[in-house]
Short mmCIF file of C-alpha atoms in Angstrom, two decimals:
data_model
loop_
_atom_site.label_atom_id
_atom_site.label_comp_id
_atom_site.label_asym_id
_atom_site.label_seq_id
_atom_site.Cartn_x
_atom_site.Cartn_y
_atom_site.Cartn_z
CA UNK F 1 -23.12 -39.91 102.50
CA UNK F 2 -20.08 -41.94 103.24
CA UNK F 3 -17.29 -39.90 104.22
CA UNK F 4 -15.35 -40.15 100.65
CA UNK F 5 -18.58 -38.57 99.35
CA UNK F 6 -18.58 -35.86 101.05
CA UNK F 7 -14.90 -35.18 100.53
CA UNK F 8 -15.75 -35.50 96.90
CA UNK F 9 -18.89 -33.24 97.38
CA UNK F 10 -16.21 -30.47 99.50
CA UNK F 11 -13.57 -31.18 96.87
CA UNK F 12 -16.02 -30.15 94.38
CA UNK F 13 -16.95 -26.74 95.68
CA UNK F 14 -13.68 -25.86 96.43
CA UNK F 15 -12.37 -26.57 92.66
CA UNK F 16 -15.43 -24.80 90.63
CA UNK F 17 -16.17 -22.04 93.30
CA UNK F 18 -15.86 -18.95 91.32
CA UNK F 19 -17.89 -16.95 93.18
CA UNK F 20 -17.50 -17.09 96.97
CA UNK F 21 -14.06 -19.35 96.96
CA UNK F 22 -10.36 -19.14 95.39
CA UNK F 23 -11.66 -20.50 91.76
CA UNK F 24 -11.85 -18.77 88.40
CA UNK F 25 -12.63 -19.27 84.91
CA UNK F 26 -9.68 -20.20 83.06
CA UNK F 27 -9.75 -21.37 79.00
CA UNK F 28 -8.71 -25.13 78.38
CA UNK F 29 -7.76 -25.52 74.68
CA UNK F 30 -7.33 -29.39 73.39
CA UNK F 31 -4.45 -30.50 70.59
CA UNK F 32 -7.33 -30.29 67.92
CA UNK F 33 -8.31 -26.73 68.60
CA UNK F 34 -11.53 -27.30 70.52
CA UNK F 35 -11.77 -24.69 73.54
CA UNK F 36 -13.66 -24.61 77.09
CA UNK F 37 -13.90 -22.46 79.52
CA UNK F 38 -13.51 -23.93 83.09
CA UNK F 39 -13.33 -23.12 86.76
CA UNK F 40 -10.31 -24.24 88.21
CA UNK F 41 -7.71 -23.72 91.17
CA UNK F 42 -4.58 -21.48 89.76
CA UNK F 43 -1.46 -20.87 91.20
CA UNK F 44 1.02 -18.28 89.07
CA UNK F 45 4.37 -17.71 92.32
CA UNK F 46 8.19 -17.02 91.90
CA UNK F 47 10.39 -20.47 92.77
CA UNK F 48 13.81 -20.58 92.99
CA UNK F 49 15.64 -23.62 91.15
CA UNK F 50 18.90 -25.69 90.85
CA UNK F 51 20.00 -27.05 87.38
CA UNK F 52 22.89 -29.09 88.84
CA UNK F 53 24.80 -25.86 89.09
CA UNK F 54 24.52 -24.96 92.59
CA UNK F 55 23.84 -21.92 91.57
CA UNK F 56 19.66 -21.37 92.44
CA UNK F 57 17.84 -19.83 89.71
CA UNK F 58 14.90 -18.12 90.16
CA UNK F 59 11.32 -18.40 88.07
CA UNK F 60 7.90 -18.49 88.42
CA UNK F 61 5.90 -21.84 89.13
CA UNK F 62 2.53 -22.61 86.97
CA UNK F 63 -0.01 -24.95 87.93
CA UNK F 64 -4.14 -25.06 87.67
CA UNK F 65 -6.49 -27.61 89.16
CA UNK F 66 -9.05 -28.84 86.93
CA UNK F 67 -12.65 -31.61 88.04
CA UNK F 68 -12.71 -33.35 85.29
CA UNK F 69 -15.94 -34.31 85.96
CA UNK F 70 -17.08 -31.08 83.58
CA UNK F 71 -14.11 -32.23 81.21
CA UNK F 72 -15.65 -35.38 80.19
CA UNK F 73 -18.95 -33.46 80.13
CA UNK F 74 -17.97 -31.15 77.66
CA UNK F 75 -15.89 -33.89 75.37
CA UNK F 76 -13.24 -31.55 75.17
CA UNK F 77 -10.63 -34.85 77.05
CA UNK F 78 -8.27 -34.41 79.90
CA UNK F 79 -5.69 -32.30 79.31
CA UNK F 80 -1.98 -33.90 78.73
CA UNK F 81 1.37 -33.77 78.64
CA UNK F 82 2.74 -33.15 74.75
CA UNK F 83 6.65 -34.38 74.23
CA UNK F 84 5.75 -34.89 70.25
CA UNK F 85 6.99 -31.49 68.94
CA UNK F 86 4.56 -32.54 65.21
CA UNK F 87 1.34 -32.21 67.65
CA UNK F 88 -0.13 -29.40 69.43
CA UNK F 89 -0.05 -28.66 72.88
CA UNK F 90 -3.05 -28.95 75.93
CA UNK F 91 -3.15 -24.79 76.00
CA UNK F 92 -4.39 -23.06 79.38
CA UNK F 93 -5.29 -19.91 79.48
CA UNK F 94 -6.26 -17.55 82.72
CA UNK F 95 -5.53 -13.94 83.91
CA UNK F 96 -3.09 -12.68 86.10
CA UNK F 97 -4.14 -10.22 89.56
CA UNK F 98 -3.86 -7.12 87.12
CA UNK F 99 -6.32 -8.91 84.54
CA UNK F 100 -3.57 -9.81 82.25
CA UNK F 101 -4.01 -13.18 80.05
CA UNK F 102 -1.34 -15.68 79.93
CA UNK F 103 -0.74 -18.41 77.97
CA UNK F 104 0.52 -21.72 78.93
CA UNK F 105 1.60 -25.02 77.80
CA UNK F 106 0.41 -28.23 79.92
CA UNK F 107 3.71 -29.90 80.32
CA UNK F 108 2.68 -32.28 83.76
CA UNK F 109 -1.22 -33.31 84.41
CA UNK F 110 -1.38 -35.70 87.46
CA UNK F 111 -4.77 -37.33 88.02
CA UNK F 112 -6.52 -37.82 91.24
CA UNK F 113 -9.25 -40.50 89.64
CA UNK F 114 -10.88 -41.16 93.07
CA UNK F 115 -11.58 -37.18 93.45
CA UNK F 116 -11.80 -36.58 90.08
CA UNK F 117 -9.54 -33.68 89.58
CA UNK F 118 -6.51 -33.56 87.55
CA UNK F 119 -3.50 -31.31 88.47
CA UNK F 120 -1.51 -29.32 85.07
CA UNK F 121 1.94 -28.20 85.67
CA UNK F 122 2.36 -25.44 83.45
CA UNK F 123 5.07 -23.86 81.28
CA UNK F 124 5.21 -20.25 79.11
CA UNK F 125 3.64 -20.51 75.83
CA UNK F 126 4.01 -18.21 72.62
CA UNK F 127 0.67 -18.87 70.56
CA UNK B 1 52.43 -16.19 123.04
CA UNK B 2 55.73 -14.58 121.71
CA UNK B 3 54.73 -12.60 118.60
CA UNK B 4 56.93 -12.36 116.06
CA UNK B 5 58.11 -9.05 114.59
CA UNK B 6 56.46 -8.59 110.88
CA UNK B 7 58.53 -8.53 108.32
CA UNK B 8 57.29 -8.25 105.22
CA UNK B 9 57.29 -4.00 104.35
CA UNK B 10 54.95 -3.79 101.28
CA UNK B 11 51.79 -3.32 101.59
CA UNK B 12 50.10 -6.10 99.87
CA UNK B 13 47.92 -4.23 97.44
CA UNK B 14 48.63 -6.17 94.26
CA UNK B 15 45.97 -8.58 91.82
CA UNK B 16 46.97 -11.98 92.14
CA UNK B 17 47.36 -13.81 88.83
CA UNK B 18 44.45 -15.84 89.70
CA UNK B 19 41.98 -13.02 90.03
CA UNK B 20 43.21 -11.76 86.59
CA UNK B 21 42.43 -14.19 84.62
CA UNK B 22 39.16 -14.48 85.71
CA UNK B 23 38.94 -10.91 85.09
CA UNK B 24 40.50 -11.56 81.74
CA UNK B 25 37.97 -14.63 80.79
CA UNK B 26 35.21 -12.01 81.27
CA UNK B 27 36.83 -9.33 79.37
CA UNK B 28 37.00 -11.26 76.56
CA UNK B 29 34.18 -12.87 76.08
CA UNK B 30 32.40 -9.50 76.56
CA UNK B 31 34.29 -7.57 73.92
CA UNK B 32 33.92 -10.80 71.54
CA UNK B 33 30.47 -11.04 71.78
CA UNK B 34 29.96 -7.92 71.10
CA UNK B 35 32.21 -7.65 68.70
CA UNK B 36 30.24 -11.36 66.66
CA UNK B 37 26.66 -9.20 67.69
CA UNK B 38 28.33 -6.53 65.22
CA UNK B 39 29.57 -8.86 62.19
CA UNK B 40 26.36 -11.07 62.78
CA UNK B 41 24.87 -7.67 61.78
CA UNK B 42 26.78 -7.11 58.66
CA UNK B 43 25.68 -10.64 57.81
CA UNK B 44 21.80 -10.36 57.96
CA UNK B 45 21.64 -12.35 60.82
CA UNK B 46 19.40 -11.89 63.74
CA UNK B 47 22.37 -9.98 65.93
CA UNK B 48 20.17 -11.49 69.88
CA UNK B 49 21.68 -14.93 68.96
CA UNK B 50 25.10 -13.98 69.93
CA UNK B 51 23.99 -11.98 72.65
CA UNK B 52 24.90 -13.14 76.02
CA UNK B 53 24.74 -11.05 79.32
CA UNK B 54 28.18 -11.87 80.81
CA UNK B 55 28.68 -11.65 84.92
CA UNK B 56 31.78 -12.81 87.20
CA UNK B 57 31.38 -14.09 90.42
CA UNK B 58 27.54 -14.03 91.05
CA UNK B 59 25.26 -15.81 92.75
CA UNK B 60 22.01 -14.20 91.95
CA UNK B 61 22.30 -12.86 88.59
CA UNK B 62 18.74 -14.00 87.45
CA UNK B 63 16.24 -12.68 89.40
CA UNK B 64 15.41 -9.86 86.60
CA UNK B 65 14.89 -12.30 83.89
CA UNK B 66 11.55 -13.34 86.59
CA UNK B 67 8.80 -12.24 83.78
CA UNK B 68 11.28 -14.45 81.06
CA UNK B 69 11.06 -16.09 78.17
CA UNK B 70 9.36 -14.49 75.68
CA UNK B 71 5.69 -14.73 75.11
CA UNK B 72 3.15 -12.94 72.94
CA UNK B 73 2.65 -10.19 75.91
CA UNK B 74 6.42 -10.59 76.46
CA UNK B 75 8.12 -10.06 73.16
CA UNK B 76 11.95 -9.85 74.11
CA UNK B 77 14.15 -12.49 73.56
CA UNK B 78 15.02 -14.32 76.85
CA UNK B 79 18.60 -13.07 77.61
CA UNK B 80 21.13 -16.14 78.17
CA UNK B 81 23.47 -15.46 80.86
CA UNK B 82 26.54 -16.91 81.34
CA UNK B 83 28.75 -16.78 84.80
CA UNK B 84 32.46 -16.94 84.60
CA UNK B 85 33.54 -18.12 88.46
CA UNK B 86 36.78 -18.96 90.00
CA UNK B 87 36.81 -22.81 91.38
CA UNK B 88 39.72 -23.42 92.78
CA UNK B 89 43.62 -23.68 92.38
CA UNK B 90 46.37 -25.87 92.51
CA UNK B 91 50.03 -25.45 93.00
CA UNK B 92 52.81 -27.40 91.12
CA UNK B 93 55.90 -27.41 93.60
CA UNK B 94 58.11 -29.09 90.19
CA UNK B 95 57.77 -26.11 88.71
CA UNK B 96 57.84 -23.26 91.77
CA UNK B 97 60.70 -21.75 93.87
CA UNK B 98 60.39 -21.39 97.32
CA UNK B 99 60.97 -17.28 96.96
CA UNK B 100 59.59 -15.70 94.33
CA UNK B 101 57.12 -17.94 91.50
CA UNK B 102 54.77 -20.43 92.00
CA UNK B 103 53.50 -22.32 89.04
CA UNK B 104 49.36 -22.86 89.53
CA UNK B 105 46.84 -24.30 87.49
CA UNK B 106 43.10 -23.08 88.25
CA UNK B 107 39.59 -23.80 86.94
CA UNK B 108 37.15 -21.48 86.13
CA UNK B 109 33.87 -22.62 85.55
CA UNK B 110 31.89 -20.95 82.97
CA UNK B 111 28.24 -21.78 83.74
CA UNK B 112 26.11 -21.09 80.67
CA UNK B 113 22.46 -20.13 81.13
CA UNK B 114 19.69 -19.82 78.77
CA UNK B 115 15.33 -19.89 79.03
CA UNK B 116 13.32 -20.82 76.10
CA UNK B 117 9.25 -20.87 76.49
CA UNK B 118 7.20 -23.44 74.22
CA UNK B 119 6.48 -22.28 70.52
CA UNK B 120 3.28 -22.42 68.32
CA UNK B 121 4.35 -23.27 64.95
CA UNK B 122 3.15 -23.84 61.27
CA UNK B 123 3.10 -27.83 62.27
CA UNK B 124 3.10 -28.49 66.08
CA UNK B 125 4.73 -26.39 68.87
CA UNK B 126 8.45 -26.03 69.77
CA UNK B 127 8.72 -28.11 73.18
CA UNK B 128 10.39 -25.24 75.77
CA UNK B 129 12.60 -27.55 77.51
CA UNK B 130 14.04 -28.66 73.55
CA UNK B 131 15.03 -24.96 72.90
CA UNK B 132 15.89 -24.13 76.09
CA UNK B 133 18.61 -26.48 76.03
CA UNK B 134 19.43 -25.43 71.59
CA UNK B 135 19.74 -21.94 73.28
CA UNK B 136 22.32 -23.37 76.24
CA UNK B 137 24.26 -25.27 73.41
CA UNK B 138 24.46 -22.60 70.86
CA UNK B 139 25.93 -20.53 74.27
CA UNK B 140 28.60 -22.73 74.94
CA UNK B 141 29.33 -23.34 71.44
CA UNK B 142 30.14 -19.69 71.38
CA UNK B 143 31.48 -19.54 74.54
CA UNK B 144 34.22 -22.45 73.60
CA UNK B 145 34.63 -21.05 70.57
CA UNK B 146 36.34 -17.62 71.55
CA UNK B 147 38.13 -19.57 74.60
CA UNK B 148 39.52 -21.80 72.23
CA UNK B 149 40.80 -18.95 69.47
CA UNK B 150 44.02 -19.15 68.27
CA UNK B 151 44.01 -15.33 69.72
CA UNK B 152 43.43 -16.43 72.92
CA UNK B 153 46.59 -19.63 73.55
CA UNK B 154 47.45 -17.26 76.32
CA UNK B 155 44.21 -15.51 77.42
CA UNK B 156 45.52 -12.25 76.43
CA UNK B 157 48.39 -12.86 79.69
CA UNK B 158 51.45 -14.05 77.43
CA UNK B 159 54.65 -14.58 80.16
CA UNK B 160 52.05 -15.20 82.54
CA UNK B 161 49.75 -17.27 81.23
CA UNK B 162 51.68 -20.39 80.11
CA UNK B 163 48.08 -22.10 78.46
CA UNK B 164 44.28 -22.91 78.50
CA UNK B 165 42.85 -25.78 78.22
CA UNK B 166 38.69 -26.61 78.18
CA UNK B 167 38.86 -29.76 80.76
CA UNK B 168 35.14 -30.38 80.26
CA UNK B 169 31.95 -29.80 79.40
CA UNK B 170 28.98 -30.64 81.31
CA UNK B 171 25.33 -30.22 80.33
CA UNK B 172 22.84 -29.93 83.49
CA UNK B 173 18.87 -29.76 83.37
CA UNK B 174 16.40 -29.83 86.54
CA UNK B 175 14.62 -32.15 87.83
CA UNK B 176 11.27 -33.01 86.74
CA UNK B 177 9.64 -31.99 90.07
CA UNK B 178 11.68 -28.83 89.41
CA UNK B 179 10.56 -27.43 86.19
CA UNK B 180 9.03 -23.96 86.19
CA UNK B 181 7.32 -22.06 83.67
CA UNK B 182 10.86 -20.74 82.10
CA UNK B 183 12.67 -24.63 80.96
CA UNK B 184 15.97 -23.48 81.51
CA UNK B 185 19.23 -25.28 79.93
CA UNK B 186 22.49 -25.17 81.33
CA UNK B 187 25.91 -26.64 80.64
CA UNK B 188 29.49 -25.61 82.62
CA UNK B 189 32.31 -25.36 81.25
CA UNK B 190 35.43 -26.40 82.96
CA UNK B 191 38.53 -23.77 81.74
CA UNK B 192 42.01 -25.14 83.05
CA UNK B 193 44.38 -22.46 82.73
CA UNK B 194 47.80 -22.73 84.36
CA UNK B 195 49.89 -19.29 85.24
CA UNK B 196 52.15 -18.56 88.04
CA UNK B 197 51.40 -16.62 90.99
CA UNK B 198 54.03 -14.15 92.51
CA UNK B 199 54.87 -13.46 96.25
CA UNK B 200 56.29 -9.87 98.17
CA UNK B 201 59.89 -10.51 98.01
CA UNK B 202 62.75 -9.48 100.73
CA UNK B 203 63.64 -5.73 100.19
CA UNK B 204 67.26 -4.85 100.70
CA UNK B 205 68.55 -2.67 103.26
CA UNK B 206 71.17 0.16 103.24
CA UNK B 207 73.78 -0.60 105.07
CA UNK B 208 76.04 1.35 106.57
CA UNK B 209 78.89 2.78 103.70
CA UNK B 210 82.70 1.17 103.32
CA UNK B 211 85.44 2.00 101.63
CA UNK B 212 88.23 -1.54 101.26
CA UNK B 213 91.54 -1.15 98.92
CA UNK B 214 93.80 -4.32 98.26
CA UNK B 215 98.07 -3.75 98.55
CA UNK B 216 100.95 -5.99 97.66
CA UNK B 217 103.76 -5.51 99.38
CA UNK B 218 106.28 -4.61 96.45
CA UNK B 219 108.85 -6.79 98.42
CA UNK B 220 107.27 -9.56 99.43
CA UNK B 221 104.42 -9.82 97.46
CA UNK B 222 102.02 -10.36 100.40
CA UNK B 223 98.43 -9.73 100.00
CA UNK B 224 96.90 -6.73 102.77
CA UNK B 225 93.43 -5.89 102.63
CA UNK B 226 92.01 -1.97 104.20
CA UNK B 227 88.59 -0.64 105.18
CA UNK B 228 87.72 2.41 106.01
CA UNK B 229 83.92 1.97 107.99
CA UNK B 230 82.50 4.42 110.97
CA UNK B 231 82.89 2.63 114.37
#
């Protein structure tokens, strides 16, 4: 087994281990309304940004990391940011530390085709 | 080192004009948006669209909105935030005098921020970044119309304020790498205000009383000046 193969295996275990790792179950919904429950890493943390006014604004930065293999197997496809207001966006739902589920829209998807992972930047979504 | 004796004998306990103008801008915005909400309700329109949260000279009023904007889990509408702050002023010597009043031109920044979330729609969705910018622009529209209303030509300080003028409106958006779960739209209104600043004056000091009289000699016409004073 090459180092790359070893890294892929470790990486898949880290991203998908919901039993003894940091992974959790997420619901991914594509623009056609098809949904699947997949394992992934989620982060929802506070962050400040400067919108160029010189004053920092407090907000939240929410991301998820998903393995592309299970997504392809399920047939749902890989998430993308959908800019077209006439289309439905990719939506991710997952629970916070208190068990409250929140919905987010995928605004950016950045894949890693070597390790087989896609990192998604999310935005609050009402719907 | 020689230490000069103080010459200003009064406590400098007044508010300068640039401070009063800053506060007046915020007060006008608060009074008028409150009234606009009432007018909107009377017209059967959603009053929240005329609601602004107004701050002065704040660098961090946003933390209370950390969980916003509105989502299904948090249905309250995200507020729009306006921050009024003094950016600086210059003095014009040609319109001033070195003793009492100095003509000043100040720039105030009225920063308008709006949050928004992406939302589902019957056909497609409403993107959050677009919604945030639309809300920020709506805020700018409201602020601009209030500050440039004919009734506020002198910002309610006629005699002190010479004129006010919006120099520029600049829109901002966080860079792509800084995007948050809350989409943010921001714009800055640069308001120029010309007014006079006043400085402490010399206070007269009572002198010893003296009495004088002028007399003319009836024969020669010669004038005499006599004075009585303690010595």
